[in-house]
C-alpha positions as MATLAB code, in Angstrom:
seq = 'XXXXXXXXXXXXXXXXXXXXXXXXXXXXXXXXXXXXXXXXXXXXXXXXXXXXXXXXXXXXXXXXXXXXXXXXXXXXXXXXXXXXXXXXXXXXXXXXXXXXXXXXXXXXXXXXXXXXXXXXXXXXXXXXXXXXXXXXXXXXXXXXXXXXXXXXXXXXXXXXXXXXXXXXXXXXXXXXXXXXXXXXXXXXXX';
ca = [
       4.601  -25.620  -13.890;
       3.543  -28.296  -11.078;
       2.359  -25.607   -8.810;
       0.539  -24.087  -11.238;
      -1.474  -27.422  -12.162;
      -1.905  -28.490   -9.216;
      -3.059  -25.648   -7.588;
      -5.397  -25.160  -10.246;
      -6.967  -28.638  -10.033;
      -6.748  -28.880   -6.025;
      -8.689  -25.564   -5.875;
     -11.283  -26.253   -8.959;
     -12.129  -29.934   -7.179;
     -12.474  -28.313   -3.604;
     -14.532  -25.584   -4.606;
     -17.156  -27.720   -6.059;
     -19.926  -27.549   -3.561;
     -18.093  -25.294   -1.600;
     -20.376  -22.315    0.162;
     -18.321  -20.039   -2.123;
     -19.863  -21.736   -5.209;
     -23.083  -21.364   -3.857;
     -22.573  -17.768   -3.145;
     -22.033  -17.172   -6.776;
     -25.250  -19.509   -7.796;
     -27.267  -17.253   -5.111;
     -25.678  -13.446   -6.480;
     -26.035  -15.036  -10.203;
     -29.875  -16.095   -9.540;
     -30.792  -13.060   -7.459;
     -28.674  -10.232   -9.885;
     -28.756  -12.301  -12.896;
     -25.554  -10.497  -14.601;
     -22.736  -12.478  -14.584;
     -19.940   -9.890  -15.853;
     -19.723   -7.882  -12.271;
     -20.288  -10.713  -10.731;
     -17.151  -13.292  -12.351;
     -15.460   -9.803  -12.278;
     -16.118   -9.612   -8.330;
     -15.262  -13.507   -7.513;
     -12.049  -12.543   -9.399;
     -11.009   -9.338   -7.272;
     -12.068  -10.940   -3.918;
     -10.071  -14.162   -4.648;
      -6.794  -12.381   -5.830;
      -6.645  -10.630   -2.797;
      -7.844  -13.358   -0.711;
      -5.860  -16.165   -2.063;
      -2.211  -13.130   -2.290;
      -2.382  -13.261    1.633;
      -2.923  -16.640    1.691;
      -0.034  -17.862   -0.477;
       2.017  -14.593    1.283;
       1.257  -16.517    4.442;
       2.170  -20.275    3.082;
       5.487  -18.736    1.868;
       6.200  -16.885    5.310;
       5.518  -20.383    7.056;
       7.689  -21.925    4.683;
      11.268  -19.373    5.910;
      10.478  -19.542    9.289;
       9.727  -23.175   10.478;
      11.921  -26.248   10.022;
      11.532  -28.201    6.785;
      10.665  -31.271    8.846;
       7.924  -29.689   11.071;
       6.743  -27.838    7.580;
       6.184  -31.251    6.226;
       4.592  -33.187    9.313;
       2.262  -29.612    9.319;
       1.235  -29.663    5.211;
       0.812  -33.636    5.597;
      -2.113  -33.110    8.309;
      -3.604  -29.547    6.692;
      -4.168  -31.597    3.123;
      -5.554  -34.942    4.973;
      -7.979  -32.189    7.034;
      -8.865  -30.278    3.919;
      -9.080  -33.739    2.362;
     -11.470  -34.736    5.319;
     -13.378  -31.136    5.370;
     -14.287  -31.383    1.514;
     -16.484  -34.538    1.925;
     -18.864  -31.859    4.569;
     -20.958  -29.934    1.978;
     -20.994  -26.265    2.515;
     -24.268  -24.244    3.312;
     -24.383  -20.871    2.408;
     -25.926  -18.255    4.806;
     -28.417  -15.949    3.640;
     -27.488  -13.178    5.540;
     -25.035  -12.719    2.810;
     -27.176  -11.573    0.574;
     -28.799   -8.490    1.880;
     -29.331   -6.120   -0.136;
     -27.081   -3.002    0.325;
     -26.239    0.031   -1.869;
     -22.927   -1.161   -3.009;
     -23.822   -2.533   -6.239;
     -23.325   -6.221   -7.474;
     -19.388   -6.154   -8.183;
     -18.359   -4.373   -4.490;
     -21.047   -7.245   -3.063;
     -19.590   -9.909   -4.944;
     -15.925   -8.545   -3.866;
     -16.998   -8.198   -0.042;
     -19.197  -11.460    0.437;
     -16.357  -13.420   -1.365;
     -13.821  -11.981    0.312;
     -14.890  -12.488    3.534;
     -16.629  -15.908    2.558;
     -13.272  -17.089    1.577;
     -11.809  -16.313    5.009;
     -10.588  -19.713    7.080;
     -12.190  -21.253    3.888;
     -10.774  -25.131    2.793;
     -10.087  -23.580   -0.289;
      -7.821  -20.607    1.355;
      -6.032  -23.475    3.340;
      -5.383  -24.883    1.196;
      -3.933  -22.226   -1.236;
      -1.416  -21.474    2.410;
      -0.507  -25.239    1.767;
       0.323  -25.430   -0.826;
       2.134  -22.267   -1.162;
       4.008  -23.565    2.180;
       4.700  -26.578   -0.192;
       5.703  -24.923   -3.855;
       7.221  -21.685   -2.226;
       6.062  -20.285   -5.942;
       3.920  -17.490   -4.720;
       2.654  -16.325   -8.212;
       2.308  -20.012   -9.338;
       0.071  -20.658   -6.532;
      -1.868  -17.781   -6.668;
      -2.470  -17.717  -10.276;
      -3.063  -21.332   -9.902;
      -5.987  -21.031   -6.923;
      -7.562  -18.465   -8.892;
      -7.932  -19.913  -12.098;
      -9.428  -22.870   -9.939;
     -11.731  -21.111   -8.679;
     -12.847  -19.321  -11.569;
     -13.048  -22.423  -13.370;
     -15.560  -24.041  -10.594;
     -17.316  -20.498  -10.125;
     -17.789  -19.360  -13.553;
     -20.357  -22.446  -15.048;
     -22.201  -21.250  -11.835;
     -22.638  -18.406  -11.878;
     -24.013  -18.739  -16.097;
     -25.762  -21.558  -15.671;
     -26.911  -20.366  -12.250;
     -30.090  -22.562  -11.582;
     -30.386  -24.646  -14.553;
     -27.219  -26.906  -12.898;
     -27.375  -27.042   -9.506;
     -29.732  -29.595   -9.235;
     -28.552  -32.449  -11.512;
     -24.428  -31.734  -10.369;
     -22.725  -34.562   -8.752;
     -21.441  -32.594   -6.299;
     -21.199  -35.408   -3.770;
     -19.093  -37.406   -6.334;
     -16.840  -34.298   -7.068;
     -16.431  -33.640   -3.122;
     -14.846  -37.313   -2.741;
     -12.695  -36.918   -5.498;
     -11.482  -33.520   -4.413;
     -11.181  -35.126   -0.979;
      -8.955  -37.986   -2.634;
      -6.403  -35.850   -4.292;
      -6.573  -33.968   -0.844;
      -5.345  -37.043    1.041;
      -3.105  -38.506   -2.149;
      -1.245  -34.947   -1.573;
      -0.901  -34.825    2.393;
      -0.080  -39.012    2.050;
       2.700  -38.063   -0.571;
       3.697  -35.127    1.152;
       4.336  -37.315    4.215;
       5.795  -40.236    2.493;
       8.388  -38.204    1.611;
       9.737  -37.018    5.052;
       9.509  -40.763    6.352;
      11.323  -42.023    3.059;
      15.222  -42.900    4.006;
      17.638  -39.510    2.973;
      20.881  -40.703    1.012;
];
């Protein structure tokens, strides 16, 4: 269950102020239809994070434990630094199309998550815990915890939300994970 709880917490905090959260906000402001947007976020996140978690597990099976721990530590530290940089949303992602709000949300969310810090965190968490479904469930729940309020509250919450503080907390959690992995590797083994 540790994999589930850490994955949920890390992704929830990592998603605050992220471009996909901004995308959720923009879609809600534009279409004013929360149910298809939330379902689109859910479907896109499941697909994207399943691929990421699978890749993380594959890495864990094909790279030596020592090398993997150094990669994981460096990844968590890099994600911590990346988390401190606010994301900006490209308006091109919101151009009109004929596929409906649900399909637009699925497509834009899936593409926006490619190479995003929450996707890379999912890879790292899956490699660390080697519990694909617990990590997938945790990262998906974390995305929903962060993105559903953006969809529901829309414009009202955005101006007063402490994005910078939450980014700093998320960065600290990712940095702590990176340091913890490194300390475990460097500790003398009996």
